[in-house]
Amino acid sequence: MNARLGPTPSRLIAGWTALSCLIVALGGILAAPAADTLYVDNTRNCPGGPGTVPESAFCRVDSALNSFIGGANRVIALMGQGKSYTEQIKVSPSDSGSVAQPLVLFARGAVTIEGADTTTAWTARPADSASIVILWAAPVLAAPSFACRQVIMRHSVTNIDRRYPELDTVLTAIPVGKSHYDAAKLTVFVNFDEPSRNYAGALGHLCIRKPIRILASNVVVDGFTVRRAQFDAISAGDSAVLGDPSYTGGVSIGNCTVQESGVSGIVFARALRSNIRNNICRDNTKQGIFLKSAMVESCTVVGNTCYSNDDHSAEHSGSNGIRVGNFTGPTSGNHVIEGNRTYDNEDTGIDVQYSNNNVLRYNQSWLNHDHGFDHLKSSGTRHVGDLAYANDRTGFSVEKDAPNTEVRNCVSSDNGRAAHGQDYELEVIGGARATFAGDYNVLWRPSRSSSVCGNWNENQDSILVAWRTSDNQSVECDPRCTIDSTCFGTVPRFATA
């Protein structure tokens, strides 16, 4: 590898030393709760308390939050082994911790925060008097905030959970694979994709709750399974509060499994200097992890696994493993996206849009149904040691409005697998070429062509791979090679992926 990798080794060592100290300290908190820990157990009689020992646990998280006195009791342990909590957890600004003493919410045991209610009360009715389409209806709790935004059913043929997102439309226009919540009737209607099946008595999940919302600073959330959210499963900041300039800061989301959300898995909407680490984000309707809006800066996304995020009711839903930025930028960004694994997502593994000056390093992105890495309206993205493998389209795609992008010490192999188009291992389009920099990469297309620079797309653009004029150290060879001394792509990180 060459020397142009970003921070110097001494700075990296210092940074990792500080991070290691934080992890060790946090590990001590989670492994052995201190005397100021408050306990929550939803099998206890309400309201419970005072919560200072498991035997006097509160029955709800909000009761524990409301019991805080001064700076004490900054750790809340949700107890359970295989337990599900149906509470909507909201951490308000007044619950903020400090850098020295953050507010910690952690799972003591296998604890699930459940965003859905179950129902078997399905009744059939025609979509209209002239239609043979059958809609199935079920009642929903009578609360405005409990609008059902998604229905989840087990498909009888595939035995896989099938998600039916909410469509805000008239009742008779609900397409196959969608649902519609009628607030006036407190009823959800679904056009299932198994028309011959009788759904009477079938078990369904009505996604009606927002499981964890963080509006405070210096908060740690650790170790939960969060599933079937109404919208986003875990969110920090709240972009829905118009005119509110406040940010959250110092938020850490770690070691959680987030799945089947109505929108995205983990979302930072207004967050500074926060981190998302070691989570599994799968089967969410939109993004697995989303650094959203122009008010998310200097965050770290490290060691997460994001896969199978997809809105199955839409052919091109834009569901990515990790998305950095939104359509409201550009923002300064300054994020570090490191050591993540993204695969089998409907769109791109890691997508950078409207977010500038981000560093992506040592990520693996494979078998996604668009690109491995994509860049749009974002400047100054730096890739170091990333892997793109076997994605449907391009391994690394740099759009015309993504200047100052760098790709160094990376591997792109066997991408462009989609039958409808043979894309490149590395593409740099239009105006982005003049400021693009790349070197010391391994690019490989094993069978469909002898060159990664061929005219493979319908535009017949023979100079699409722009690094050829300045990239003297990159090689075109199988990254699994072990003999050829000119091919350096033998690092186990790449070979085993």
Tab-separated table of N, CA and C in Angstrom, residues 343-490:
chain	number	residue	atom	x	y	z
A	343	TYR	N	-24.398	-5.674	1.709
A	343	TYR	CA	-24.642	-6.615	0.615
A	343	TYR	C	-26.140	-6.868	0.429
A	344	ASP	N	-26.474	-7.256	-0.794
A	344	ASP	CA	-27.837	-7.640	-1.167
A	344	ASP	C	-28.851	-6.535	-0.860
A	345	ASN	N	-28.447	-5.286	-1.011
A	345	ASN	CA	-29.386	-4.176	-0.873
A	345	ASN	C	-29.979	-3.827	-2.238
A	346	GLU	N	-31.214	-3.332	-2.246
A	346	GLU	CA	-31.902	-3.075	-3.516
A	346	GLU	C	-31.160	-2.066	-4.377
A	347	ASP	N	-30.531	-1.082	-3.759
A	347	ASP	CA	-29.812	-0.073	-4.524
A	347	ASP	C	-28.309	-0.276	-4.319
A	348	THR	N	-27.643	0.673	-3.709
A	348	THR	CA	-26.185	0.665	-3.598
A	348	THR	C	-25.748	0.247	-2.198
A	349	GLY	N	-24.558	-0.321	-2.124
A	349	GLY	CA	-24.026	-0.693	-0.818
A	349	GLY	C	-23.819	0.530	0.060
A	350	ILE	N	-22.965	1.484	-0.394
A	350	ILE	CA	-22.745	2.740	0.326
A	350	ILE	C	-22.922	3.884	-0.666
A	351	ASP	N	-23.877	4.743	-0.387
A	351	ASP	CA	-24.291	5.803	-1.300
A	351	ASP	C	-23.990	7.158	-0.656
A	352	VAL	N	-23.221	8.025	-1.362
A	352	VAL	CA	-22.874	9.347	-0.854
A	352	VAL	C	-23.564	10.387	-1.723
A	353	GLN	N	-24.474	11.164	-1.137
A	353	GLN	CA	-25.206	12.186	-1.879
A	353	GLN	C	-25.288	13.471	-1.049
A	354	TYR	N	-24.972	14.604	-1.681
A	354	TYR	CA	-25.102	15.909	-1.028
A	354	TYR	C	-24.364	15.943	0.311
A	355	SER	N	-23.193	15.359	0.370
A	355	SER	CA	-22.400	15.363	1.596
A	355	SER	C	-20.928	15.401	1.215
A	356	ASN	N	-20.185	16.343	1.768
A	356	ASN	CA	-18.819	16.595	1.321
A	356	ASN	C	-17.778	16.146	2.341
A	357	ASN	N	-16.568	15.885	1.809
A	357	ASN	CA	-15.372	15.671	2.628
A	357	ASN	C	-15.488	14.486	3.573
A	358	ASN	N	-15.955	13.369	3.036
A	358	ASN	CA	-16.085	12.155	3.819
A	358	ASN	C	-14.958	11.184	3.483
A	359	VAL	N	-14.562	10.394	4.477
A	359	VAL	CA	-13.546	9.363	4.300
A	359	VAL	C	-14.210	7.988	4.433
A	360	LEU	N	-14.057	7.165	3.396
A	360	LEU	CA	-14.546	5.788	3.411
A	360	LEU	C	-13.323	4.875	3.341
A	361	ARG	N	-13.171	3.992	4.308
A	361	ARG	CA	-12.001	3.129	4.307
A	361	ARG	C	-12.334	1.744	4.850
A	362	TYR	N	-11.764	0.747	4.179
A	362	TYR	CA	-11.847	-0.653	4.594
A	362	TYR	C	-13.288	-1.159	4.676
A	363	ASN	N	-14.149	-0.668	3.812
A	363	ASN	CA	-15.519	-1.170	3.719
A	363	ASN	C	-15.590	-2.248	2.648
A	364	GLN	N	-16.562	-3.152	2.781
A	364	GLN	CA	-16.812	-4.202	1.799
A	364	GLN	C	-18.251	-4.072	1.299
A	365	SER	N	-18.412	-4.032	-0.021
A	365	SER	CA	-19.732	-3.846	-0.616
A	365	SER	C	-19.883	-4.839	-1.754
A	366	TRP	N	-20.804	-5.794	-1.602
A	366	TRP	CA	-20.910	-6.843	-2.613
A	366	TRP	C	-22.361	-7.295	-2.823
A	367	LEU	N	-22.609	-7.769	-4.018
A	367	LEU	CA	-23.904	-8.338	-4.398
A	367	LEU	C	-25.068	-7.374	-4.187
A	368	ASN	N	-24.804	-6.083	-4.287
A	368	ASN	CA	-25.891	-5.102	-4.265
A	368	ASN	C	-26.454	-4.940	-5.673
A	369	HIS	N	-27.678	-4.411	-5.772
A	369	HIS	CA	-28.386	-4.443	-7.046
A	369	HIS	C	-28.259	-3.146	-7.845
A	370	ASP	N	-27.400	-2.248	-7.389
A	370	ASP	CA	-26.979	-1.114	-8.203
A	370	ASP	C	-25.453	-1.077	-8.104
A	371	HIS	N	-24.883	-0.058	-7.507
A	371	HIS	CA	-23.432	0.064	-7.429
A	371	HIS	C	-22.902	-0.475	-6.098
A	372	GLY	N	-21.586	-0.720	-6.085
A	372	GLY	CA	-20.938	-0.974	-4.804
A	372	GLY	C	-20.829	0.303	-3.997
A	373	PHE	N	-20.297	1.368	-4.635
A	373	PHE	CA	-20.177	2.703	-4.036
A	373	PHE	C	-20.637	3.718	-5.081
A	374	ASP	N	-21.465	4.673	-4.663
A	374	ASP	CA	-21.983	5.666	-5.597
A	374	ASP	C	-21.784	7.061	-5.007
A	375	HIS	N	-21.549	8.051	-5.892
A	375	HIS	CA	-21.300	9.422	-5.469
A	375	HIS	C	-22.120	10.362	-6.345
A	376	LEU	N	-22.884	11.254	-5.712
A	376	LEU	CA	-23.729	12.187	-6.438
A	376	LEU	C	-23.767	13.511	-5.675
A	377	LYS	N	-23.438	14.605	-6.385
A	377	LYS	CA	-23.474	15.947	-5.773
A	377	LYS	C	-22.723	15.989	-4.443
A	378	SER	N	-21.578	15.354	-4.427
A	378	SER	CA	-20.749	15.319	-3.227
A	378	SER	C	-19.300	15.547	-3.625
A	379	SER	N	-18.619	16.392	-2.889
A	379	SER	CA	-17.230	16.721	-3.212
A	379	SER	C	-16.290	16.193	-2.133
A	380	GLY	N	-15.098	15.784	-2.570
A	380	GLY	CA	-14.037	15.471	-1.616
A	380	GLY	C	-14.157	14.129	-0.935
A	381	THR	N	-14.836	13.161	-1.522
A	381	THR	CA	-14.906	11.815	-0.939
A	381	THR	C	-13.575	11.106	-1.159
A	382	ARG	N	-13.060	10.473	-0.108
A	382	ARG	CA	-11.791	9.751	-0.192
A	382	ARG	C	-12.004	8.286	0.164
A	383	HIS	N	-11.632	7.395	-0.762
A	383	HIS	CA	-11.707	5.954	-0.531
A	383	HIS	C	-10.309	5.401	-0.289
A	384	VAL	N	-10.171	4.599	0.759
A	384	VAL	CA	-8.909	3.912	1.035
A	384	VAL	C	-9.232	2.475	1.434
A	385	GLY	N	-8.701	1.512	0.665
A	385	GLY	CA	-8.836	0.113	1.056
A	385	GLY	C	-10.239	-0.449	0.989
A	386	ASP	N	-11.119	0.132	0.177
A	386	ASP	CA	-12.487	-0.389	0.064
A	386	ASP	C	-12.560	-1.492	-0.982
A	387	LEU	N	-13.532	-2.371	-0.831
A	387	LEU	CA	-13.755	-3.490	-1.753
A	387	LEU	C	-15.148	-3.411	-2.348
A	388	ALA	N	-15.235	-3.496	-3.689
A	388	ALA	CA	-16.522	-3.622	-4.391
A	388	ALA	C	-16.465	-4.911	-5.198
A	389	TYR	N	-17.407	-5.806	-4.947
A	389	TYR	CA	-17.355	-7.117	-5.603
A	389	TYR	C	-18.747	-7.561	-6.040
A	390	ALA	N	-18.867	-7.977	-7.284
A	390	ALA	CA	-20.052	-8.676	-7.796
A	390	ALA	C	-21.339	-7.890	-7.622
A	391	ASN	N	-21.260	-6.565	-7.723
A	391	ASN	CA	-22.483	-5.761	-7.715
A	391	ASN	C	-23.083	-5.729	-9.115
A	392	ASP	N	-24.399	-5.448	-9.198
A	392	ASP	CA	-25.073	-5.502	-10.493
A	392	ASP	C	-24.515	-4.488	-11.478
A	393	ARG	N	-24.157	-3.314	-10.992
A	393	ARG	CA	-23.656	-2.291	-11.899
A	393	ARG	C	-22.199	-1.971	-11.567
A	394	THR	N	-21.824	-0.711	-11.501
A	394	THR	CA	-20.425	-0.347	-11.343
A	394	THR	C	-19.922	-0.602	-9.926
A	395	GLY	N	-18.644	-0.960	-9.823
A	395	GLY	CA	-18.047	-1.103	-8.503
A	395	GLY	C	-17.953	0.236	-7.795
A	396	PHE	N	-17.259	1.220	-8.434
A	396	PHE	CA	-17.151	2.582	-7.910
A	396	PHE	C	-17.688	3.519	-8.979
A	397	SER	N	-18.793	4.207	-8.699
A	397	SER	CA	-19.408	5.127	-9.646
A	397	SER	C	-19.264	6.547	-9.138
A	398	VAL	N	-18.584	7.395	-9.919
A	398	VAL	CA	-18.388	8.794	-9.568
A	398	VAL	C	-19.147	9.618	-10.606
A	399	GLU	N	-20.266	10.203	-10.202
A	399	GLU	CA	-21.112	10.942	-11.132
A	399	GLU	C	-20.468	12.286	-11.501
A	400	LYS	N	-21.004	12.919	-12.527
A	400	LYS	CA	-20.405	14.141	-13.067
A	400	LYS	C	-20.382	15.299	-12.081
A	401	ASP	N	-21.267	15.263	-11.060
A	401	ASP	CA	-21.332	16.349	-10.088
A	401	ASP	C	-20.708	15.929	-8.753
A	402	ALA	N	-19.682	15.061	-8.810
A	402	ALA	CA	-18.983	14.614	-7.605
A	402	ALA	C	-17.482	14.866	-7.769
A	403	PRO	N	-17.054	16.134	-7.720
A	403	PRO	CA	-15.640	16.454	-7.958
A	403	PRO	C	-14.753	16.070	-6.776
A	404	ASN	N	-13.436	16.060	-7.037
A	404	ASN	CA	-12.418	15.859	-6.002
A	404	ASN	C	-12.568	14.520	-5.277
A	405	THR	N	-13.013	13.513	-6.014
A	405	THR	CA	-13.120	12.175	-5.448
A	405	THR	C	-11.789	11.446	-5.616
A	406	GLU	N	-11.401	10.681	-4.587
A	406	GLU	CA	-10.185	9.892	-4.630
A	406	GLU	C	-10.505	8.427	-4.363
A	407	VAL	N	-9.877	7.546	-5.142
A	407	VAL	CA	-10.011	6.102	-4.936
A	407	VAL	C	-8.596	5.532	-4.942
A	408	ARG	N	-8.113	5.106	-3.783
A	408	ARG	CA	-6.742	4.619	-3.662
A	408	ARG	C	-6.716	3.321	-2.860
A	409	ASN	N	-5.816	2.424	-3.263
A	409	ASN	CA	-5.612	1.180	-2.538
A	409	ASN	C	-6.908	0.372	-2.411
A	410	CYS	N	-7.757	0.433	-3.404
A	410	CYS	CA	-9.048	-0.250	-3.379
A	410	CYS	C	-9.055	-1.426	-4.350
A	411	VAL	N	-10.026	-2.309	-4.178
A	411	VAL	CA	-10.229	-3.454	-5.059
A	411	VAL	C	-11.639	-3.392	-5.626
A	412	SER	N	-11.749	-3.506	-6.946
A	412	SER	CA	-13.051	-3.592	-7.615
A	412	SER	C	-13.007	-4.784	-8.550
A	413	SER	N	-13.838	-5.775	-8.301
A	413	SER	CA	-13.728	-7.035	-9.028
A	413	SER	C	-15.089	-7.594	-9.393
A	414	ASP	N	-15.233	-8.006	-10.640
A	414	ASP	CA	-16.380	-8.790	-11.106
A	414	ASP	C	-17.709	-8.074	-10.890
A	415	ASN	N	-17.715	-6.747	-11.082
A	415	ASN	CA	-18.965	-5.997	-11.013
A	415	ASN	C	-19.613	-5.945	-12.401
A	416	GLY	N	-20.724	-5.214	-12.520
A	416	GLY	CA	-21.437	-5.145	-13.790
A	416	GLY	C	-22.124	-6.431	-14.165
A	417	ARG	N	-22.716	-7.103	-13.181
A	417	ARG	CA	-23.313	-8.418	-13.423
A	417	ARG	C	-24.733	-8.361	-13.968
A	418	ALA	N	-25.393	-7.208	-13.919
A	418	ALA	CA	-26.782	-7.128	-14.372
A	418	ALA	C	-26.868	-7.434	-15.860
A	419	ALA	N	-27.881	-8.201	-16.222
A	419	ALA	CA	-28.027	-8.609	-17.613
A	419	ALA	C	-28.354	-7.440	-18.523
A	420	HIS	N	-29.004	-6.385	-17.991
A	420	HIS	CA	-29.459	-5.280	-18.838
A	420	HIS	C	-28.357	-4.270	-19.156
A	421	GLY	N	-27.180	-4.403	-18.540
A	421	GLY	CA	-26.134	-3.438	-18.834
A	421	GLY	C	-24.806	-3.865	-18.262
A	422	GLN	N	-23.737	-3.751	-19.033
A	422	GLN	CA	-22.415	-4.116	-18.554
A	422	GLN	C	-21.678	-2.857	-18.123
A	423	ASP	N	-21.701	-2.592	-16.825
A	423	ASP	CA	-21.077	-1.385	-16.309
A	423	ASP	C	-19.610	-1.636	-15.981
A	424	TYR	N	-18.963	-0.591	-15.498
A	424	TYR	CA	-17.532	-0.613	-15.272
A	424	TYR	C	-17.164	-1.031	-13.853
A	425	GLU	N	-15.895	-1.361	-13.701
A	425	GLU	CA	-15.360	-1.530	-12.359
A	425	GLU	C	-15.194	-0.173	-11.688
A	426	LEU	N	-14.763	0.815	-12.443
A	426	LEU	CA	-14.613	2.180	-11.945
A	426	LEU	C	-15.047	3.141	-13.042
A	427	GLU	N	-16.036	3.973	-12.750
A	427	GLU	CA	-16.470	4.954	-13.738
A	427	GLU	C	-16.400	6.348	-13.138
A	428	VAL	N	-15.882	7.281	-13.916
A	428	VAL	CA	-15.801	8.680	-13.520
A	428	VAL	C	-16.394	9.475	-14.681
A	429	ILE	N	-17.491	10.163	-14.421
A	429	ILE	CA	-18.307	10.700	-15.507
A	429	ILE	C	-18.124	12.211	-15.639
A	430	GLY	N	-18.008	12.663	-16.872
A	430	GLY	CA	-18.091	14.077	-17.228
A	430	GLY	C	-17.170	14.975	-16.434
A	431	GLY	N	-17.780	15.990	-15.797
A	431	GLY	CA	-17.021	17.015	-15.118
A	431	GLY	C	-16.234	16.544	-13.913
A	432	ALA	N	-16.491	15.343	-13.422
A	432	ALA	CA	-15.749	14.843	-12.259
A	432	ALA	C	-14.357	14.359	-12.632
A	433	ARG	N	-14.092	14.179	-13.947
A	433	ARG	CA	-12.821	13.583	-14.360
A	433	ARG	C	-11.628	14.488	-14.089
A	434	ALA	N	-11.810	15.786	-14.259
A	434	ALA	CA	-10.677	16.706	-14.164
A	434	ALA	C	-10.062	16.719	-12.774
A	435	THR	N	-10.851	16.459	-11.741
A	435	THR	CA	-10.354	16.534	-10.365
A	435	THR	C	-10.281	15.169	-9.699
A	436	PHE	N	-10.538	14.101	-10.444
A	436	PHE	CA	-10.486	12.757	-9.877
A	436	PHE	C	-9.037	12.321	-9.674
A	437	ALA	N	-8.777	11.598	-8.591
A	437	ALA	CA	-7.449	11.041	-8.326
A	437	ALA	C	-7.593	9.595	-7.881
A	438	GLY	N	-6.779	8.717	-8.472
A	438	GLY	CA	-6.810	7.322	-8.084
A	438	GLY	C	-5.484	6.664	-8.369
A	439	ASP	N	-5.090	5.713	-7.520
A	439	ASP	CA	-3.841	5.001	-7.743
A	439	ASP	C	-3.785	3.805	-6.799
A	440	TYR	N	-2.888	2.875	-7.127
A	440	TYR	CA	-2.639	1.688	-6.311
A	440	TYR	C	-3.920	0.860	-6.111
A	441	ASN	N	-4.746	0.754	-7.147
A	441	ASN	CA	-5.959	-0.047	-7.082
A	441	ASN	C	-5.782	-1.359	-7.831
A	442	VAL	N	-6.603	-2.344	-7.473
A	442	VAL	CA	-6.696	-3.596	-8.220
A	442	VAL	C	-8.073	-3.639	-8.863
A	443	LEU	N	-8.113	-3.708	-10.198
A	443	LEU	CA	-9.364	-3.760	-10.939
A	443	LEU	C	-9.369	-5.056	-11.744
A	444	TRP	N	-10.494	-5.778	-11.705
A	444	TRP	CA	-10.514	-7.086	-12.341
A	444	TRP	C	-11.905	-7.422	-12.868
A	445	ARG	N	-11.968	-7.830	-14.094
A	445	ARG	CA	-13.193	-8.330	-14.719
A	445	ARG	C	-12.847	-9.710	-15.288
A	446	PRO	N	-13.244	-10.772	-14.630
A	446	PRO	CA	-12.673	-12.081	-14.925
A	446	PRO	C	-13.012	-12.705	-16.265
A	447	SER	N	-14.223	-12.508	-16.798
A	447	SER	CA	-14.573	-13.314	-17.962
A	447	SER	C	-15.262	-12.564	-19.088
A	448	ARG	N	-15.991	-11.482	-18.775
A	448	ARG	CA	-16.828	-10.900	-19.807
A	448	ARG	C	-16.062	-9.992	-20.758
A	449	SER	N	-14.830	-9.621	-20.388
A	449	SER	CA	-14.014	-8.780	-21.255
A	449	SER	C	-12.574	-8.898	-20.818
A	450	SER	N	-11.647	-8.604	-21.696
A	450	SER	CA	-10.243	-8.642	-21.344
A	450	SER	C	-9.767	-7.335	-20.745
A	451	SER	N	-10.625	-6.327	-20.688
A	451	SER	CA	-10.199	-5.022	-20.207
A	451	SER	C	-11.292	-4.382	-19.366
A	452	VAL	N	-10.856	-3.697	-18.301
A	452	VAL	CA	-11.826	-2.950	-17.495
A	452	VAL	C	-12.114	-1.594	-18.105
A	453	CYS	N	-11.482	-1.270	-19.210
A	453	CYS	CA	-11.655	0.040	-19.831
A	453	CYS	C	-12.375	-0.043	-21.169
A	454	GLY	N	-12.976	-1.157	-21.466
A	454	GLY	CA	-13.619	-1.329	-22.770
A	454	GLY	C	-14.888	-0.528	-22.906
A	455	ASN	N	-15.402	-0.474	-24.148
A	455	ASN	CA	-16.651	0.254	-24.415
A	455	ASN	C	-17.831	-0.641	-24.065
A	456	TRP	N	-18.160	-0.723	-22.766
A	456	TRP	CA	-19.155	-1.690	-22.333
A	456	TRP	C	-20.556	-1.120	-22.209
A	457	ASN	N	-20.710	0.183	-22.251
A	457	ASN	CA	-22.070	0.687	-22.079
A	457	ASN	C	-22.589	1.267	-23.399
A	458	GLU	N	-23.856	1.601	-23.381
A	458	GLU	CA	-24.494	1.980	-24.633
A	458	GLU	C	-23.981	3.312	-25.174
A	459	ASN	N	-23.322	4.096	-24.341
A	459	ASN	CA	-22.772	5.366	-24.808
A	459	ASN	C	-21.421	5.209	-25.493
A	460	GLN	N	-20.847	4.038	-25.413
A	460	GLN	CA	-19.557	3.773	-26.049
A	460	GLN	C	-18.509	4.814	-25.651
A	461	ASP	N	-18.444	5.099	-24.355
A	461	ASP	CA	-17.533	6.118	-23.863
A	461	ASP	C	-16.209	5.461	-23.509
A	462	SER	N	-15.230	5.603	-24.376
A	462	SER	CA	-13.989	4.868	-24.187
A	462	SER	C	-13.078	5.490	-23.138
A	463	ILE	N	-13.363	6.696	-22.642
A	463	ILE	CA	-12.501	7.304	-21.629
A	463	ILE	C	-13.224	7.447	-20.297
A	464	LEU	N	-14.209	6.614	-20.081
A	464	LEU	CA	-14.988	6.726	-18.856
A	464	LEU	C	-14.131	6.455	-17.632
A	465	VAL	N	-13.156	5.554	-17.752
A	465	VAL	CA	-12.275	5.291	-16.634
A	465	VAL	C	-11.149	6.314	-16.679
A	466	ALA	N	-11.321	7.416	-15.947
A	466	ALA	CA	-10.472	8.593	-16.129
A	466	ALA	C	-9.096	8.449	-15.507
A	467	TRP	N	-8.926	7.550	-14.541
A	467	TRP	CA	-7.639	7.467	-13.863
A	467	TRP	C	-6.534	6.962	-14.771
A	468	ARG	N	-6.848	6.447	-15.940
A	468	ARG	CA	-5.829	5.861	-16.813
A	468	ARG	C	-4.710	6.854	-17.162
A	469	THR	N	-5.002	8.123	-17.212
A	469	THR	CA	-3.987	9.096	-17.627
A	469	THR	C	-2.983	9.395	-16.517
A	470	SER	N	-3.338	9.145	-15.254
A	470	SER	CA	-2.443	9.510	-14.156
A	470	SER	C	-2.178	8.372	-13.185
A	471	ASP	N	-2.905	7.291	-13.322
A	471	ASP	CA	-2.792	6.177	-12.380
A	471	ASP	C	-1.762	5.187	-12.925
A	472	ASN	N	-0.559	5.245	-12.405
A	472	ASN	CA	0.508	4.405	-12.921
A	472	ASN	C	0.743	3.148	-12.098
A	473	GLN	N	0.175	3.093	-10.905
A	473	GLN	CA	0.478	1.975	-10.015
A	473	GLN	C	-0.673	0.981	-9.894
A	474	SER	N	-1.847	1.304	-10.383
A	474	SER	CA	-2.945	0.350	-10.336
A	474	SER	C	-2.673	-0.803	-11.290
A	475	VAL	N	-3.250	-1.950	-10.979
A	475	VAL	CA	-3.034	-3.139	-11.787
A	475	VAL	C	-4.363	-3.764	-12.143
A	476	GLU	N	-4.339	-4.499	-13.217
A	476	GLU	CA	-5.525	-5.189	-13.697
A	476	GLU	C	-5.259	-6.688	-13.574
A	477	CYS	N	-5.664	-7.263	-12.428
A	477	CYS	CA	-5.397	-8.675	-12.192
A	477	CYS	C	-6.353	-9.208	-11.143
A	478	ASP	N	-6.411	-10.519	-11.051
A	478	ASP	CA	-7.294	-11.191	-10.111
A	478	ASP	C	-6.825	-10.880	-8.684
A	479	PRO	N	-7.677	-10.261	-7.841
A	479	PRO	CA	-7.242	-9.912	-6.484
A	479	PRO	C	-6.975	-11.124	-5.605
A	480	ARG	N	-7.333	-12.327	-6.064
A	480	ARG	CA	-7.061	-13.533	-5.278
A	480	ARG	C	-5.687	-14.114	-5.567
A	481	CYS	N	-4.920	-13.499	-6.451
A	481	CYS	CA	-3.640	-14.063	-6.851
A	481	CYS	C	-2.670	-14.115	-5.687
A	482	THR	N	-1.786	-15.069	-5.708
A	482	THR	CA	-0.814	-15.247	-4.637
A	482	THR	C	0.609	-15.343	-5.156
A	483	ILE	N	0.805	-15.370	-6.481
A	483	ILE	CA	2.133	-15.593	-7.048
A	483	ILE	C	2.673	-14.340	-7.707
A	484	ASP	N	1.868	-13.701	-8.531
A	484	ASP	CA	2.325	-12.568	-9.321
A	484	ASP	C	2.710	-11.404	-8.405
A	485	SER	N	3.995	-11.073	-8.375
A	485	SER	CA	4.471	-10.028	-7.473
A	485	SER	C	3.958	-8.655	-7.851
A	486	THR	N	3.456	-8.489	-9.059
A	486	THR	CA	2.942	-7.182	-9.465
A	486	THR	C	1.524	-6.958	-8.979
A	487	CYS	N	0.909	-7.983	-8.447
A	487	CYS	CA	-0.478	-7.862	-7.961
A	487	CYS	C	-0.456	-7.871	-6.446
A	488	PHE	N	-0.744	-6.737	-5.823
A	488	PHE	CA	-0.641	-6.647	-4.368
A	488	PHE	C	-1.949	-6.982	-3.667
A	489	GLY	N	-2.988	-7.342	-4.413
A	489	GLY	CA	-4.310	-7.531	-3.803
A	489	GLY	C	-4.471	-8.863	-3.126
A	490	THR	N	-3.557	-9.233	-2.252
A	490	THR	CA	-3.601	-10.534	-1.598
A	490	THR	C	-3.942	-10.417	-0.123
